[in-house]
Amino acid sequence: MLRTPALAAVLVLLPALAATAANAPPARRADPADGVQAYRLSHERAILQQLDTLGRLRSVAADPAGLAAAAHTLLGWLTQRGFQAQLIQTGAQAPPLVYGEWSRPGPRRTVIFYAHYDGQPVVPAQWHSDPFVPQMRSAALSAGGREVDWQTATPPFNPEWRLFGRAVADDKASIIALLAAFDALRSLGREPQVNLKVLWEGEEEAGSAHLQAALLANSSLLRSDLLVIGDGPVHQSRRPMLYFGARGMLGLTLTIYGPLTPLHDGHYGNWAPNPAIMATALLASMRDQQGRILIPGFSDQVRALTPTERQALAAVPVVDPILRRQFALGRTEAADGLAASLMRPALNVRGLQSGQVGPTAANAIPATAGLSLDFRLVPDQTPAQIRAVVERFLRARGWTIVTQEPDVATRLAHARVVRVQWEPGYPAYRVDIGSPIMQAVQTAARRSGAGPLVLMPMMGASVPMFLFAQSLDVPIVGLPIVNYDDSQHAPDENLRLQNLWDGVQTYAAMMGTLNW
């Protein structure tokens, strides 16, 4: 990671670096940090200006005009760079995919670089600045970051500065890093060693409802040898990372029924069943306090990690003590550490609601209790299998399952009634980390000069990698670049500048040296 003193030293070397790069042959397989870093140092303001421009476009589901503006802006930027670019319509009311292709006769391989240009919804009142007017600060808000006028500051900028705005990290940073890396290679006379295709989606944060149909309809256009997903944060150690899979996701809402209306707990306590008590007892039977899932058959289909994956996992930096202090945790659930815990399926309680608390609490037995759960799945679990084992578990414990609001006759006829509402969900994905293509990806990433590489067999969060694999029959790897503490999906989303600069170098290495 370059800090301010080192930047001054690098600037002294700029003329020599630029001369060396200018005299290099077009297909030179040089260290990607050679020249690319110098290009970035001399173009920091221009790179940030593009991110600022993109960040000001309100590309969220609630603003179709903002999504359209972002798509057309990206289309124009690709066209200006010589890409054959087009918008792929995904539905009458859905934002388009932005597609671009750059190829030349030499390369034998084609790589798709995917990211999304839409962001999560915003509640402006929860932000410290306008989410669609990117604001530079000297540090994270928790570290007392103050506002910085980067437009008038003299580059190179402090790499610890952070740009705040919706979607600047998730995923607009990856888009800008790729474009800047492409510009750097071309300016240095170095052609990409693979044919490039970019695919930028505008509906990812809304569930990608139209993505699979668009992929299948354009499978010939999207034919490739590798797909790189530019989504997610780097490791908490701040080291660059590759991830070779992602857990699947399945949501569930349970509604548990007690009396038809709330009852006075003095008159009916110890007699009328309390749905809040039933809900907590049910949860305790599904999951223990160490995170182990107790539902019989839940983990029967889990694919074990390979020796190569276990080796990679063992090399992941241990950040648990740092994170415990940061999050003020007196304990953690997993005895084997954070990285290993992400390789297992998980049951999370997203929310529990019954009655009231605090000043609005009433001495009453609630009428219902609601549980919102999500399951993180691992290979080879499927949503269908998990739905079946969970419902079998509920019935075995005496619950009558309904899918609609139960009528009085149903509630009278059964001791325990639960309404089950499943979300669609999707399975996990994990590619062989030791395959020749993934070995080549690791080699290219290590040549970025961004620092020691973390190899994560599977990301703990869920991105629909399986959907691309299923639709395009292509191996997939994740290339995150943004800071782990970027507040993605939350107020005050931000991007640390050093992560953006490392991302430029990593994308340049991937495009400029990837070969298998």
XYZ file of C-alpha atoms in Angstrom, residues 15-504:
490
model
C 9.878 10.295 -16.503
C 11.995 7.133 -16.590
C 8.979 4.870 -16.182
C 7.058 6.672 -18.909
C 10.021 6.486 -21.309
C 10.475 2.784 -20.662
C 6.768 2.093 -21.235
C 6.652 4.204 -24.411
C 9.525 2.276 -25.998
C 8.105 -1.134 -25.126
C 6.762 -3.428 -27.878
C 2.933 -3.733 -27.942
C 2.721 -7.346 -26.749
C 5.413 -7.093 -24.050
C 4.732 -9.361 -21.032
C 6.175 -6.936 -18.505
C 5.380 -6.659 -14.851
C 1.930 -5.018 -14.917
C 2.935 -2.735 -12.063
C 5.585 -1.298 -14.411
C 4.059 1.694 -16.134
C 0.491 1.126 -14.938
C 1.214 2.625 -11.551
C 2.927 5.600 -13.167
C -0.062 6.054 -15.479
C -2.423 5.986 -12.530
C -0.351 8.511 -10.565
C -0.504 10.950 -13.448
C -4.231 10.370 -14.099
C -5.715 10.196 -10.588
C -7.865 13.270 -11.075
C -9.297 12.021 -14.396
C -10.030 8.581 -12.957
C -11.802 10.072 -9.957
C -13.713 12.449 -12.200
C -15.237 9.517 -14.063
C -16.220 7.860 -10.788
C -17.697 11.149 -9.573
C -19.708 11.466 -12.794
C -21.027 7.910 -12.504
C -21.758 8.344 -8.793
C -23.995 11.336 -9.478
C -26.343 9.232 -11.603
C -29.208 7.913 -9.466
C -28.958 4.341 -10.664
C -31.320 2.712 -8.161
C -34.457 0.686 -8.780
C -36.694 3.548 -7.652
C -35.273 5.817 -10.374
C -35.582 4.243 -13.864
C -34.380 7.488 -15.460
C -31.206 7.347 -13.377
C -30.591 3.739 -14.397
C -31.083 4.636 -18.057
C -28.681 7.568 -17.748
C -26.037 5.346 -16.191
C -26.434 2.714 -18.917
C -26.096 5.256 -21.722
C -23.116 6.912 -20.038
C -21.319 3.554 -19.791
C -22.243 2.736 -23.369
C -20.642 6.000 -24.493
C -17.466 5.384 -22.493
C -17.029 1.938 -24.051
C -17.654 3.262 -27.550
C -15.103 6.040 -27.052
C -12.499 3.405 -26.193
C -13.112 1.415 -29.349
C -15.317 -1.300 -27.910
C -18.151 -2.669 -29.999
C -20.852 -1.759 -27.519
C -24.604 -2.103 -27.238
C -27.435 -2.153 -24.743
C -29.138 -5.509 -24.233
C -32.769 -5.033 -23.239
C -33.870 -7.377 -20.470
C -37.537 -6.472 -20.141
C -40.026 -3.718 -20.845
C -39.580 -2.112 -17.415
C -36.097 -3.444 -16.614
C -32.778 -1.605 -16.991
C -30.588 -2.848 -19.846
C -27.367 -4.787 -19.708
C -24.423 -2.786 -20.989
C -22.308 -4.975 -23.265
C -18.973 -4.230 -24.857
C -16.496 -6.294 -26.836
C -12.859 -5.615 -27.652
C -10.892 -8.182 -29.634
C -7.896 -8.563 -31.936
C -6.506 -11.494 -33.958
C -3.807 -12.672 -31.523
C -5.438 -13.811 -28.255
C -6.835 -17.355 -28.033
C -8.966 -16.715 -24.957
C -11.935 -14.498 -24.214
C -12.785 -13.175 -20.745
C -16.035 -11.522 -19.626
C -15.733 -8.902 -16.890
C -19.024 -8.483 -15.005
C -20.135 -5.827 -12.541
C -23.394 -4.028 -11.765
C -24.055 -0.321 -12.121
C -27.142 -0.167 -9.895
C -27.059 0.488 -6.163
C -29.119 -0.238 -3.098
C -32.074 2.005 -2.155
C -31.256 5.068 -0.067
C -32.840 6.994 2.777
C -31.055 10.349 2.396
C -31.816 11.415 5.957
C -29.644 8.549 7.219
C -26.574 9.804 5.338
C -24.033 12.423 6.401
C -24.008 13.806 2.841
C -26.101 13.566 -0.314
C -25.775 9.930 -1.481
C -25.732 11.102 -5.123
C -23.231 13.922 -4.726
C -19.993 12.049 -4.012
C -18.143 13.580 -1.073
C -14.433 13.039 -0.358
C -13.344 12.721 3.264
C -9.916 12.323 4.797
C -10.820 9.028 6.502
C -13.741 6.871 7.582
C -16.445 8.650 9.568
C -15.613 6.491 12.574
C -12.056 7.864 12.396
C -13.250 11.465 12.269
C -12.896 11.917 8.519
C -13.259 15.549 7.461
C -14.469 16.872 4.111
C -11.781 17.287 1.448
C -12.014 19.321 -1.759
C -10.249 16.875 -4.044
C -11.145 18.929 -7.119
C -8.693 21.661 -6.079
C -6.167 19.463 -4.268
C -2.902 18.560 -5.954
C -2.441 14.898 -6.906
C -1.282 12.385 -5.988
C -4.100 12.175 -3.466
C -3.769 10.654 -0.018
C -4.574 6.945 -0.543
C -6.445 6.850 2.777
C -9.021 9.387 1.576
C -12.493 7.965 1.041
C -15.170 8.871 -1.481
C -18.699 8.644 -0.063
C -21.753 7.988 -2.224
C -24.262 5.316 -3.138
C -22.772 2.578 -5.319
C -19.318 4.187 -5.545
C -17.952 0.975 -4.016
C -20.654 -1.529 -4.893
C -19.932 -1.798 -7.919
C -19.066 1.428 -9.740
C -15.479 1.277 -8.462
C -14.906 -1.993 -10.339
C -16.254 -0.468 -13.558
C -13.997 2.574 -13.289
C -10.973 0.458 -12.318
C -11.431 -1.700 -15.414
C -11.761 1.313 -17.715
C -8.705 2.990 -16.178
C -6.693 -0.227 -16.473
C -7.652 -0.557 -20.128
C -6.638 3.068 -20.718
C -3.325 2.479 -18.961
C -2.439 -0.560 -21.065
C -3.306 1.180 -24.336
C -1.395 4.328 -23.406
C 1.666 2.189 -22.687
C 1.392 0.390 -26.021
C 0.532 -2.884 -24.340
C -2.401 -4.772 -25.796
C -4.616 -6.974 -23.589
C -3.549 -10.614 -23.834
C -7.160 -11.823 -23.940
C -10.163 -10.713 -25.928
C -12.386 -8.664 -23.657
C -16.101 -8.642 -23.104
C -17.745 -6.513 -20.436
C -21.227 -7.060 -19.062
C -22.610 -4.496 -16.665
C -26.015 -5.134 -15.088
C -28.507 -2.584 -13.791
C -30.759 -4.866 -11.740
C -28.440 -6.830 -9.451
C -29.464 -5.028 -6.268
C -33.120 -5.699 -7.138
C -32.590 -9.450 -7.495
C -31.491 -9.861 -11.154
C -34.989 -10.999 -12.084
C -34.372 -10.682 -15.837
C -30.700 -11.658 -15.982
C -30.943 -15.377 -16.687
C -33.352 -14.944 -19.591
C -31.039 -12.307 -21.079
C -27.994 -14.556 -20.675
C -29.715 -17.487 -22.368
C -31.028 -15.314 -25.190
C -27.534 -13.934 -25.834
C -25.439 -17.009 -25.088
C -23.659 -16.891 -28.464
C -22.747 -13.242 -28.013
C -21.487 -13.975 -24.493
C -19.463 -17.076 -25.358
C -16.183 -16.957 -23.414
C -13.526 -18.964 -21.591
C -13.757 -17.240 -18.199
C -16.066 -14.853 -16.354
C -14.657 -12.461 -13.743
C -17.111 -10.933 -11.253
C -16.040 -7.550 -9.889
C -18.302 -7.559 -6.851
C -17.676 -7.660 -3.126
C -15.008 -6.344 -0.728
C -11.418 -7.508 -0.300
C -10.298 -9.410 2.773
C -10.476 -7.670 6.158
C -6.663 -7.675 6.248
C -6.861 -5.164 3.336
C -4.933 -7.613 1.164
C -6.201 -8.204 -2.393
C -8.345 -11.276 -2.780
C -9.783 -13.748 -5.248
C -12.828 -15.820 -4.389
C -13.667 -19.011 -6.231
C -17.286 -19.413 -5.212
C -20.110 -17.939 -3.202
C -22.701 -19.357 -0.873
C -26.261 -19.687 -2.069
C -29.216 -17.986 -0.481
C -32.732 -18.955 0.589
C -35.111 -16.760 2.593
C -37.995 -17.884 4.775
C -40.728 -16.102 6.704
C -42.557 -17.988 9.462
C -45.709 -16.712 11.163
C -46.727 -18.487 14.373
C -50.257 -18.142 15.711
C -51.516 -17.813 19.283
C -54.896 -16.405 20.366
C -57.123 -14.760 17.794
C -56.490 -11.390 19.486
C -53.973 -10.350 22.179
C -55.077 -11.488 25.653
C -54.500 -10.005 29.113
C -51.558 -11.965 30.482
C -52.839 -11.723 34.067
C -56.106 -13.411 33.165
C -54.786 -15.864 30.552
C -51.056 -16.286 31.171
C -49.963 -19.913 31.772
C -53.101 -20.983 29.894
C -53.157 -19.449 26.398
C -50.072 -20.407 24.350
C -47.756 -17.471 23.738
C -46.550 -17.377 20.098
C -43.391 -15.486 21.079
C -42.415 -18.325 23.407
C -43.240 -20.866 20.696
C -41.112 -18.931 18.190
C -38.047 -18.797 20.431
C -38.407 -22.478 21.298
C -38.620 -23.308 17.597
C -35.497 -21.280 16.866
C -33.594 -23.030 19.657
C -34.492 -26.378 18.102
C -33.259 -25.270 14.658
C -29.892 -23.728 15.585
C -27.629 -23.679 18.630
C -25.579 -20.802 20.030
C -22.447 -21.962 18.198
C -24.186 -21.582 14.858
C -24.663 -25.318 14.278
C -27.846 -26.131 12.349
C -29.780 -28.842 14.186
C -32.328 -29.684 11.485
C -31.891 -33.385 10.570
C -30.719 -33.882 6.990
C -29.876 -30.208 6.464
C -26.194 -30.831 5.739
C -26.460 -34.235 4.067
C -25.587 -32.849 0.618
C -22.691 -30.623 1.686
C -19.634 -31.015 -0.552
C -16.406 -31.309 1.415
C -13.511 -28.955 0.773
C -10.660 -30.373 -1.283
C -7.103 -30.541 0.119
C -6.154 -27.579 -2.122
C -9.082 -25.549 -0.789
C -8.182 -26.415 2.792
C -4.611 -25.345 2.152
C -5.789 -22.006 0.761
C -8.110 -21.537 3.730
C -5.292 -22.215 6.186
C -3.268 -19.407 4.573
C -6.015 -16.785 4.947
C -4.848 -14.076 7.395
C -6.443 -14.309 10.837
C -8.341 -11.101 11.544
C -10.719 -12.352 14.235
C -9.179 -10.448 17.199
C -9.190 -7.176 15.238
C -12.798 -7.626 14.155
C -13.906 -8.582 17.649
C -12.581 -5.260 18.934
C -14.025 -3.349 15.988
C -17.496 -4.851 16.457
C -17.313 -4.973 20.279
C -17.984 -8.712 20.427
C -17.469 -10.485 23.741
C -17.424 -13.837 21.953
C -17.775 -15.419 18.541
C -19.887 -18.410 17.624
C -17.288 -20.265 15.550
C -14.392 -21.925 17.360
C -12.479 -22.393 14.083
C -12.451 -18.734 13.067
C -14.220 -16.472 10.611
C -12.767 -17.815 7.351
C -13.627 -21.446 8.121
C -17.110 -20.529 9.338
C -17.927 -19.051 5.923
C -17.377 -22.434 4.289
C -20.340 -23.939 6.152
C -24.088 -23.479 5.664
C -25.682 -20.983 8.014
C -29.068 -20.120 9.481
C -29.475 -16.445 10.297
C -32.362 -14.748 12.074
C -32.987 -11.587 10.066
C -35.727 -10.459 12.407
C -38.114 -11.535 15.163
C -41.331 -9.650 15.832
C -44.028 -10.196 18.420
C -45.865 -7.718 20.595
C -44.111 -4.510 21.656
C -41.176 -3.507 23.836
C -40.230 -0.427 25.817
C -42.838 2.292 26.493
C -45.360 0.713 24.113
C -45.192 -2.753 25.720
C -48.514 -4.107 26.985
C -49.140 -6.821 29.580
C -50.633 -9.101 26.968
C -50.076 -12.397 25.200
C -49.403 -11.518 21.524
C -51.627 -12.928 18.814
C -48.767 -13.825 16.470
C -44.997 -14.027 16.225
C -43.045 -13.518 13.023
C -39.621 -14.907 12.169
C -37.582 -13.818 9.156
C -34.787 -16.279 8.395
C -32.193 -16.714 5.718
C -30.154 -19.804 4.945
C -26.716 -19.552 3.363
C -26.173 -22.653 1.270
C -22.961 -24.356 0.187
C -22.290 -26.803 -2.672
C -24.140 -29.183 -3.286
C -27.202 -27.999 -1.375
C -30.199 -26.789 -3.364
C -33.139 -24.591 -2.375
C -35.538 -27.453 -3.120
C -33.678 -29.820 -0.803
C -33.549 -27.268 2.009
C -37.258 -26.470 1.675
C -38.048 -30.178 1.945
C -35.918 -30.873 5.037
C -37.136 -27.763 6.871
C -40.794 -28.554 6.257
C -40.220 -32.198 7.250
C -38.591 -30.959 10.454
C -41.531 -28.672 11.259
C -44.088 -31.434 10.749
C -42.042 -33.864 12.847
C -42.171 -31.383 15.723
C -45.960 -31.122 15.575
C -46.415 -28.022 13.430
C -49.243 -27.763 10.915
C -47.943 -25.910 7.865
C -50.154 -23.463 5.973
C -49.248 -21.146 3.128
C -52.072 -18.624 3.603
C -53.546 -16.885 6.623
C -55.325 -19.695 8.514
C -59.045 -19.492 9.207
C -60.601 -20.084 12.623
C -61.427 -23.710 11.853
C -57.786 -24.461 11.038
C -56.548 -22.756 14.201
C -59.046 -24.686 16.349
C -58.163 -28.018 14.783
C -54.382 -27.842 15.315
C -52.215 -27.164 18.358
C -49.348 -25.517 16.462
C -49.996 -23.618 13.234
C -47.219 -21.965 11.243
C -47.483 -20.096 7.972
C -44.484 -20.817 5.744
C -43.496 -18.353 3.011
C -40.395 -19.231 0.991
C -38.415 -16.847 -1.189
C -37.053 -18.121 -4.544
C -33.407 -18.580 -3.526
C -30.475 -19.952 -5.494
C -27.720 -22.518 -4.893
C -24.048 -22.010 -4.134
C -21.142 -22.213 -6.562
C -17.511 -23.232 -6.109
C -14.975 -23.812 -8.870
C -11.827 -25.945 -8.575
C -9.189 -23.609 -7.196
C -6.438 -25.872 -8.513
C -7.585 -26.063 -12.141
C -5.189 -24.715 -14.828
C -7.422 -21.742 -15.594
C -7.697 -20.757 -11.931
C -3.951 -21.189 -11.471
C -3.477 -18.769 -14.388
C -5.870 -16.283 -12.759
C -3.857 -16.436 -9.533
C -0.593 -15.901 -11.392
C -1.980 -12.842 -13.180
C -3.421 -11.352 -9.994
C -0.113 -11.762 -8.177
C 1.606 -9.732 -10.885
C -0.487 -6.672 -10.090
C 1.909 -5.375 -7.469
C -1.042 -4.717 -5.151
C 0.303 -6.985 -2.400
C 0.126 -10.605 -1.176
C -2.988 -12.368 -2.444
C -5.703 -13.964 -0.300
C -7.330 -17.011 -1.930
C -10.820 -17.576 -0.544
C -12.367 -20.884 -1.685
C -15.818 -19.367 -1.267
C -17.162 -15.953 -0.305
C -19.489 -15.969 2.656
C -21.974 -13.629 1.031
C -24.224 -14.699 -1.825
C -23.896 -13.614 -5.437
C -25.598 -15.643 -8.177
C -22.405 -17.145 -9.636
C -24.323 -20.353 -10.298
C -26.627 -18.450 -12.656
C -23.740 -17.474 -14.938
C -22.256 -20.961 -14.776
C -25.598 -22.554 -15.578
C -26.535 -20.138 -18.362
C -23.170 -19.650 -20.061
C -21.307 -22.868 -19.132
C -18.219 -20.908 -18.135
C -15.881 -21.057 -15.096
C -16.176 -18.051 -12.781
C -13.890 -16.265 -10.353
C -14.544 -13.276 -8.115
C -12.217 -10.260 -8.219
C -13.248 -7.814 -5.459
C -11.349 -4.555 -5.070
C -13.189 -2.348 -2.544
C -12.482 -1.918 1.167
C -14.171 -4.355 3.527
C -15.485 -1.466 5.672
C -17.209 0.286 2.759
C -20.711 0.285 4.323
C -22.182 -1.301 1.220
C -25.980 -1.664 1.387
C -25.939 0.860 4.245
C -25.839 4.637 4.713
C -22.516 6.360 4.034
C -21.216 3.826 1.537
C -17.615 4.703 0.758
C -14.527 3.758 -1.234
C -10.967 4.000 0.097
C -8.771 5.414 -2.657
C -5.950 2.893 -2.227
C -8.458 0.135 -2.988
C -9.357 1.861 -6.243
C -5.681 2.257 -7.178
C -4.959 -1.391 -6.339
C -7.976 -2.312 -8.438
C -6.603 -0.477 -11.468
